[in-house]
Amino acid sequence: GAGVSQSPRYKVAKRGQDVALRCDPISGHVSLFWYQQALGQGPEFLTYFQNEAQLDKSGLPSDRFFAERPEGSVSTLKIQRTQKEDSAVYLCASSLALGLTGGRGKTGELFFGEGSRLTVL
Amino acid sequence: AQSVAQPEDQVNVAEGNPLTVKCTYSVSGNPYLFWYVQYPNRGLQFLLKYITGDNLVKGSYGFEAEFNKSQTSFHLKKPSALVSDSALYFCAVRGRNDYKLSFGAGTTVTVRA
C-alpha cells in the first residue's frame, strides 16, 4: 500500500486479555517504530527496529509488552494480561534507513499509520 | 536526554490572521526538528523539517517554521490561518546521531470563521 497500515483501528479488551496489534510499513522502509500516545499527550517512544533487528526496546513499559518484526517487514506489538493503564493509541511509523551513515534516508521523517486505539475495561 | 516543550496547550485565532505555535527543544549537539499535525482519529502527518542550512523552513499547506539556535526554538507559523488548519500540532526533535524522535505534548489549534 501507499502508506503505513495498522490493524485493528479499534480494540476493546477486558483486563487480563492478551492483544496483538499489527503494523504494515511502507514497502522498502528499513526502520520501524512503535509509539504510545495517551489521551491528550504526545507520542512516547516504545521500540525501534532496523529490518528484523530490534535495536531499542527501552520504551516498553513492562515485560508484558513484546514487539517483533521477524521478516523485516510487518511488525506486531503484543500486550499480555492487559491493564487499564495500557489504554492508549498505539502508533506505528516507518522510515528509510535511519541511523546509517550518509544518504537522504538518515534525515528522513517518520511516516505514521493511523494508529490502533486500545481500550481496556 | 532530548526533550521538547510546547508551552501553549491551545491557540485560538480568527481565520485570515497569522498563526504561531511555539516550540523549544533540548538535545545534545545539533538537532533535527520536525512538525507534525494530527486530525481527530488520524495518525500524525508530516508538515516540515529542519535539517541544516536556511533557518526558515517552508512546508506543506503554507506552513513554515523558523529555527533559532540561540533560543533553541522552532516555532511554527502560517501567515493566514484557515478553519481547516484546526488540529493538534506536535513538535519533535532528534539528535543527529540518534534515531529516536521525541515529541512535545502538543498544541491544539482552533481557527474560528
mmCIF file with all atom_site columns, N, CA and C in Angstrom, chain A residues 10-51:
data_model
loop_
_atom_site.group_PDB
_atom_site.id
_atom_site.type_symbol
_atom_site.label_atom_id
_atom_site.label_alt_id
_atom_site.label_comp_id
_atom_site.label_asym_id
_atom_site.label_entity_id
_atom_site.label_seq_id
_atom_site.pdbx_PDB_ins_code
_atom_site.Cartn_x
_atom_site.Cartn_y
_atom_site.Cartn_z
_atom_site.occupancy
_atom_site.B_iso_or_equiv
_atom_site.pdbx_formal_charge
_atom_site.auth_seq_id
_atom_site.auth_comp_id
_atom_site.auth_asym_id
_atom_site.auth_atom_id
_atom_site.pdbx_PDB_model_num
ATOM 1   N N  . TYR A 1 10 ? -9.479  -0.134  16.131 1.00 0.00 ? 10 TYR A N  1
ATOM 2   C CA . TYR A 1 10 ? -10.040 -0.036  17.479 1.00 0.00 ? 10 TYR A CA 1
ATOM 3   C C  . TYR A 1 10 ? -10.087 -1.427  18.091 1.00 0.00 ? 10 TYR A C  1
ATOM 4   N N  . LYS A 1 11 ? -9.683  -1.494  19.347 1.00 0.00 ? 11 LYS A N  1
ATOM 5   C CA . LYS A 1 11 ? -9.704  -2.766  20.063 1.00 0.00 ? 11 LYS A CA 1
ATOM 6   C C  . LYS A 1 11 ? -10.151 -2.517  21.494 1.00 0.00 ? 11 LYS A C  1
ATOM 7   N N  . VAL A 1 12 ? -11.176 -3.259  21.912 1.00 0.00 ? 12 VAL A N  1
ATOM 8   C CA . VAL A 1 12 ? -11.623 -3.218  23.295 1.00 0.00 ? 12 VAL A CA 1
ATOM 9   C C  . VAL A 1 12 ? -11.285 -4.555  23.912 1.00 0.00 ? 12 VAL A C  1
ATOM 10  N N  . ALA A 1 13 ? -10.580 -4.521  25.023 1.00 0.00 ? 13 ALA A N  1
ATOM 11  C CA . ALA A 1 13 ? -10.169 -5.745  25.691 1.00 0.00 ? 13 ALA A CA 1
ATOM 12  C C  . ALA A 1 13 ? -10.592 -5.696  27.153 1.00 0.00 ? 13 ALA A C  1
ATOM 13  N N  . LYS A 1 14 ? -10.898 -6.842  27.687 1.00 0.00 ? 14 LYS A N  1
ATOM 14  C CA . LYS A 1 14 ? -11.142 -6.937  29.123 1.00 0.00 ? 14 LYS A CA 1
ATOM 15  C C  . LYS A 1 14 ? -9.798  -7.056  29.822 1.00 0.00 ? 14 LYS A C  1
ATOM 16  N N  . ARG A 1 15 ? -9.743  -6.479  30.998 1.00 0.00 ? 15 ARG A N  1
ATOM 17  C CA . ARG A 1 15 ? -8.496  -6.545  31.756 1.00 0.00 ? 15 ARG A CA 1
ATOM 18  C C  . ARG A 1 15 ? -8.044  -7.996  31.894 1.00 0.00 ? 15 ARG A C  1
ATOM 19  N N  . GLY A 1 16 ? -6.768  -8.210  31.577 1.00 0.00 ? 16 GLY A N  1
ATOM 20  C CA . GLY A 1 16 ? -6.218  -9.559  31.663 1.00 0.00 ? 16 GLY A CA 1
ATOM 21  C C  . GLY A 1 16 ? -6.101  -10.274 30.328 1.00 0.00 ? 16 GLY A C  1
ATOM 22  N N  . GLN A 1 17 ? -6.793  -9.759  29.317 1.00 0.00 ? 17 GLN A N  1
ATOM 23  C CA . GLN A 1 17 ? -6.708  -10.365 27.990 1.00 0.00 ? 17 GLN A CA 1
ATOM 24  C C  . GLN A 1 17 ? -5.399  -9.987  27.304 1.00 0.00 ? 17 GLN A C  1
ATOM 25  N N  . ASP A 1 18 ? -4.984  -10.827 26.377 1.00 0.00 ? 18 ASP A N  1
ATOM 26  C CA . ASP A 1 18 ? -3.835  -10.517 25.529 1.00 0.00 ? 18 ASP A CA 1
ATOM 27  C C  . ASP A 1 18 ? -4.332  -9.856  24.244 1.00 0.00 ? 18 ASP A C  1
ATOM 28  N N  . VAL A 1 19 ? -3.548  -8.902  23.721 1.00 0.00 ? 19 VAL A N  1
ATOM 29  C CA . VAL A 1 19 ? -3.912  -8.272  22.450 1.00 0.00 ? 19 VAL A CA 1
ATOM 30  C C  . VAL A 1 19 ? -2.694  -8.252  21.536 1.00 0.00 ? 19 VAL A C  1
ATOM 31  N N  . ALA A 1 20 ? -2.967  -8.218  20.245 1.00 0.00 ? 20 ALA A N  1
ATOM 32  C CA . ALA A 1 20 ? -1.904  -8.122  19.243 1.00 0.00 ? 20 ALA A CA 1
ATOM 33  C C  . ALA A 1 20 ? -2.279  -7.040  18.246 1.00 0.00 ? 20 ALA A C  1
ATOM 34  N N  . LEU A 1 21 ? -1.366  -6.122  18.028 1.00 0.00 ? 21 LEU A N  1
ATOM 35  C CA . LEU A 1 21 ? -1.584  -5.001  17.118 1.00 0.00 ? 21 LEU A CA 1
ATOM 36  C C  . LEU A 1 21 ? -0.593  -5.139  15.966 1.00 0.00 ? 21 LEU A C  1
ATOM 37  N N  . ARG A 1 22 ? -1.105  -4.967  14.764 1.00 0.00 ? 22 ARG A N  1
ATOM 38  C CA . ARG A 1 22 ? -0.296  -5.212  13.571 1.00 0.00 ? 22 ARG A CA 1
ATOM 39  C C  . ARG A 1 22 ? 0.060   -3.914  12.872 1.00 0.00 ? 22 ARG A C  1
ATOM 40  N N  . CYS A 1 23 ? 1.254   -3.893  12.310 1.00 0.00 ? 23 CYS A N  1
ATOM 41  C CA . CYS A 1 23 ? 1.712   -2.742  11.529 1.00 0.00 ? 23 CYS A CA 1
ATOM 42  C C  . CYS A 1 23 ? 2.330   -3.225  10.233 1.00 0.00 ? 23 CYS A C  1
ATOM 43  N N  . ASP A 1 24 ? 1.862   -2.684  9.140  1.00 0.00 ? 24 ASP A N  1
ATOM 44  C CA . ASP A 1 24 ? 2.413   -2.976  7.820  1.00 0.00 ? 24 ASP A CA 1
ATOM 45  C C  . ASP A 1 24 ? 3.064   -1.689  7.300  1.00 0.00 ? 24 ASP A C  1
ATOM 46  N N  . PRO A 1 25 ? 4.390   -1.612  7.320  1.00 0.00 ? 25 PRO A N  1
ATOM 47  C CA . PRO A 1 25 ? 5.055   -0.347  6.969  1.00 0.00 ? 25 PRO A CA 1
ATOM 48  C C  . PRO A 1 25 ? 5.067   -0.110  5.461  1.00 0.00 ? 25 PRO A C  1
ATOM 49  N N  . ILE A 1 26 ? 5.540   1.047   5.095  1.00 0.00 ? 26 ILE A N  1
ATOM 50  C CA . ILE A 1 26 ? 5.720   1.363   3.688  1.00 0.00 ? 26 ILE A CA 1
ATOM 51  C C  . ILE A 1 26 ? 6.781   0.435   3.108  1.00 0.00 ? 26 ILE A C  1
ATOM 52  N N  . SER A 1 27 ? 6.494   -0.110  1.941  1.00 0.00 ? 27 SER A N  1
ATOM 53  C CA . SER A 1 27 ? 7.412   -1.059  1.324  1.00 0.00 ? 27 SER A CA 1
ATOM 54  C C  . SER A 1 27 ? 8.804   -0.445  1.146  1.00 0.00 ? 27 SER A C  1
ATOM 55  N N  . GLY A 1 28 ? 9.814   -1.189  1.572  1.00 0.00 ? 28 GLY A N  1
ATOM 56  C CA . GLY A 1 28 ? 11.185  -0.718  1.429  1.00 0.00 ? 28 GLY A CA 1
ATOM 57  C C  . GLY A 1 28 ? 11.709  0.081   2.597  1.00 0.00 ? 28 GLY A C  1
ATOM 58  N N  . HIS A 1 29 ? 10.847  0.419   3.537  1.00 0.00 ? 29 HIS A N  1
ATOM 59  C CA . HIS A 1 29 ? 11.300  1.173   4.708  1.00 0.00 ? 29 HIS A CA 1
ATOM 60  C C  . HIS A 1 29 ? 11.982  0.237   5.693  1.00 0.00 ? 29 HIS A C  1
ATOM 61  N N  . VAL A 1 30 ? 13.215  0.566   5.992  1.00 0.00 ? 30 VAL A N  1
ATOM 62  C CA . VAL A 1 30 ? 14.041  -0.281  6.842  1.00 0.00 ? 30 VAL A CA 1
ATOM 63  C C  . VAL A 1 30 ? 13.702  -0.090  8.313  1.00 0.00 ? 30 VAL A C  1
ATOM 64  N N  . SER A 1 31 ? 13.445  1.162   8.680  1.00 0.00 ? 31 SER A N  1
ATOM 65  C CA . SER A 1 31 ? 13.231  1.489   10.091 1.00 0.00 ? 31 SER A CA 1
ATOM 66  C C  . SER A 1 31 ? 11.752  1.449   10.443 1.00 0.00 ? 31 SER A C  1
ATOM 67  N N  . LEU A 1 32 ? 11.459  0.897   11.614 1.00 0.00 ? 32 LEU A N  1
ATOM 68  C CA . LEU A 1 32 ? 10.082  0.822   12.085 1.00 0.00 ? 32 LEU A CA 1
ATOM 69  C C  . LEU A 1 32 ? 10.057  1.134   13.570 1.00 0.00 ? 32 LEU A C  1
ATOM 70  N N  . PHE A 1 33 ? 9.107   1.970   13.952 1.00 0.00 ? 33 PHE A N  1
ATOM 71  C CA . PHE A 1 33 ? 8.967   2.418   15.332 1.00 0.00 ? 33 PHE A CA 1
ATOM 72  C C  . PHE A 1 33 ? 7.546   2.133   15.830 1.00 0.00 ? 33 PHE A C  1
ATOM 73  N N  . TRP A 1 34 ? 7.455   1.881   17.125 1.00 0.00 ? 34 TRP A N  1
ATOM 74  C CA . TRP A 1 34 ? 6.170   1.883   17.810 1.00 0.00 ? 34 TRP A CA 1
ATOM 75  C C  . TRP A 1 34 ? 6.187   3.010   18.846 1.00 0.00 ? 34 TRP A C  1
ATOM 76  N N  . TYR A 1 35 ? 5.096   3.747   18.881 1.00 0.00 ? 35 TYR A N  1
ATOM 77  C CA . TYR A 1 35 ? 4.899   4.802   19.867 1.00 0.00 ? 35 TYR A CA 1
ATOM 78  C C  . TYR A 1 35 ? 3.562   4.575   20.580 1.00 0.00 ? 35 TYR A C  1
ATOM 79  N N  . GLN A 1 36 ? 3.500   5.049   21.813 1.00 0.00 ? 36 GLN A N  1
ATOM 80  C CA . GLN A 1 36 ? 2.257   5.008   22.584 1.00 0.00 ? 36 GLN A CA 1
ATOM 81  C C  . GLN A 1 36 ? 1.798   6.440   22.822 1.00 0.00 ? 36 GLN A C  1
ATOM 82  N N  . GLN A 1 37 ? 0.540   6.709   22.512 1.00 0.00 ? 37 GLN A N  1
ATOM 83  C CA . GLN A 1 37 ? 0.004   8.047   22.718 1.00 0.00 ? 37 GLN A CA 1
ATOM 84  C C  . GLN A 1 37 ? -1.193  7.986   23.660 1.00 0.00 ? 37 GLN A C  1
ATOM 85  N N  . ALA A 1 38 ? -0.979  8.446   24.883 1.00 0.00 ? 38 ALA A N  1
ATOM 86  C CA . ALA A 1 38 ? -2.071  8.524   25.844 1.00 0.00 ? 38 ALA A CA 1
ATOM 87  C C  . ALA A 1 38 ? -2.938  9.729   25.514 1.00 0.00 ? 38 ALA A C  1
ATOM 88  N N  . LEU A 1 39 ? -4.160  9.718   26.009 1.00 0.00 ? 39 LEU A N  1
ATOM 89  C CA . LEU A 1 39 ? -5.108  10.790  25.703 1.00 0.00 ? 39 LEU A CA 1
ATOM 90  C C  . LEU A 1 39 ? -4.556  12.147  26.127 1.00 0.00 ? 39 LEU A C  1
ATOM 91  N N  . GLY A 1 40 ? -4.524  13.068  25.187 1.00 0.00 ? 40 GLY A N  1
ATOM 92  C CA . GLY A 1 40 ? -4.062  14.418  25.492 1.00 0.00 ? 40 GLY A CA 1
ATOM 93  C C  . GLY A 1 40 ? -2.562  14.569  25.604 1.00 0.00 ? 40 GLY A C  1
ATOM 94  N N  . GLN A 1 41 ? -1.837  13.554  25.203 1.00 0.00 ? 41 GLN A N  1
ATOM 95  C CA . GLN A 1 41 ? -0.374  13.588  25.308 1.00 0.00 ? 41 GLN A CA 1
ATOM 96  C C  . GLN A 1 41 ? 0.275   13.420  23.944 1.00 0.00 ? 41 GLN A C  1
ATOM 97  N N  . GLY A 1 42 ? 1.574   13.718  23.898 1.00 0.00 ? 42 GLY A N  1
ATOM 98  C CA . GLY A 1 42 ? 2.333   13.435  22.695 1.00 0.00 ? 42 GLY A CA 1
ATOM 99  C C  . GLY A 1 42 ? 2.740   11.975  22.650 1.00 0.00 ? 42 GLY A C  1
ATOM 100 N N  . PRO A 1 43 ? 3.111   11.499  21.480 1.00 0.00 ? 43 PRO A N  1
ATOM 101 C CA . PRO A 1 43 ? 3.565   10.109  21.369 1.00 0.00 ? 43 PRO A CA 1
ATOM 102 C C  . PRO A 1 43 ? 4.835   9.859   22.175 1.00 0.00 ? 43 PRO A C  1
ATOM 103 N N  . GLU A 1 44 ? 4.877   8.701   22.812 1.00 0.00 ? 44 GLU A N  1
ATOM 104 C CA . GLU A 1 44 ? 6.044   8.285   23.586 1.00 0.00 ? 44 GLU A CA 1
ATOM 105 C C  . GLU A 1 44 ? 6.650   7.049   22.936 1.00 0.00 ? 44 GLU A C  1
ATOM 106 N N  . PHE A 1 45 ? 7.957   7.085   22.775 1.00 0.00 ? 45 PHE A N  1
ATOM 107 C CA . PHE A 1 45 ? 8.699   6.007   22.122 1.00 0.00 ? 45 PHE A CA 1
ATOM 108 C C  . PHE A 1 45 ? 8.560   4.692   22.897 1.00 0.00 ? 45 PHE A C  1
ATOM 109 N N  . LEU A 1 46 ? 8.309   3.617   22.149 1.00 0.00 ? 46 LEU A N  1
ATOM 110 C CA . LEU A 1 46 ? 8.277   2.285   22.753 1.00 0.00 ? 46 LEU A CA 1
ATOM 111 C C  . LEU A 1 46 ? 9.473   1.457   22.298 1.00 0.00 ? 46 LEU A C  1
ATOM 112 N N  . THR A 1 47 ? 9.614   1.294   20.967 1.00 0.00 ? 47 THR A N  1
ATOM 113 C CA . THR A 1 47 ? 10.636  0.399   20.470 1.00 0.00 ? 47 THR A CA 1
ATOM 114 C C  . THR A 1 47 ? 10.981  0.723   19.022 1.00 0.00 ? 47 THR A C  1
ATOM 115 N N  . TYR A 1 48 ? 12.167  0.261   18.589 1.00 0.00 ? 48 TYR A N  1
ATOM 116 C CA . TYR A 1 48 ? 12.693  0.576   17.265 1.00 0.00 ? 48 TYR A CA 1
ATOM 117 C C  . TYR A 1 48 ? 13.295  -0.677  16.629 1.00 0.00 ? 48 TYR A C  1
ATOM 118 N N  . PHE A 1 49 ? 12.943  -0.906  15.367 1.00 0.00 ? 49 PHE A N  1
ATOM 119 C CA . PHE A 1 49 ? 13.508  -1.989  14.585 1.00 0.00 ? 49 PHE A CA 1
ATOM 120 C C  . PHE A 1 49 ? 14.258  -1.415  13.386 1.00 0.00 ? 49 PHE A C  1
ATOM 121 N N  . GLN A 1 50 ? 15.374  -2.054  13.082 1.00 0.00 ? 50 GLN A N  1
ATOM 122 C CA . GLN A 1 50 ? 16.037  -1.828  11.807 1.00 0.00 ? 50 GLN A CA 1
ATOM 123 C C  . GLN A 1 50 ? 16.028  -3.180  11.102 1.00 0.00 ? 50 GLN A C  1
ATOM 124 N N  . ASN A 1 51 ? 15.270  -3.270  10.033 1.00 0.00 ? 51 ASN A N  1
ATOM 125 C CA . ASN A 1 51 ? 14.955  -4.567  9.423  1.00 0.00 ? 51 ASN A CA 1
ATOM 126 C C  . ASN A 1 51 ? 14.327  -5.458  10.498 1.00 0.00 ? 51 ASN A C  1
#
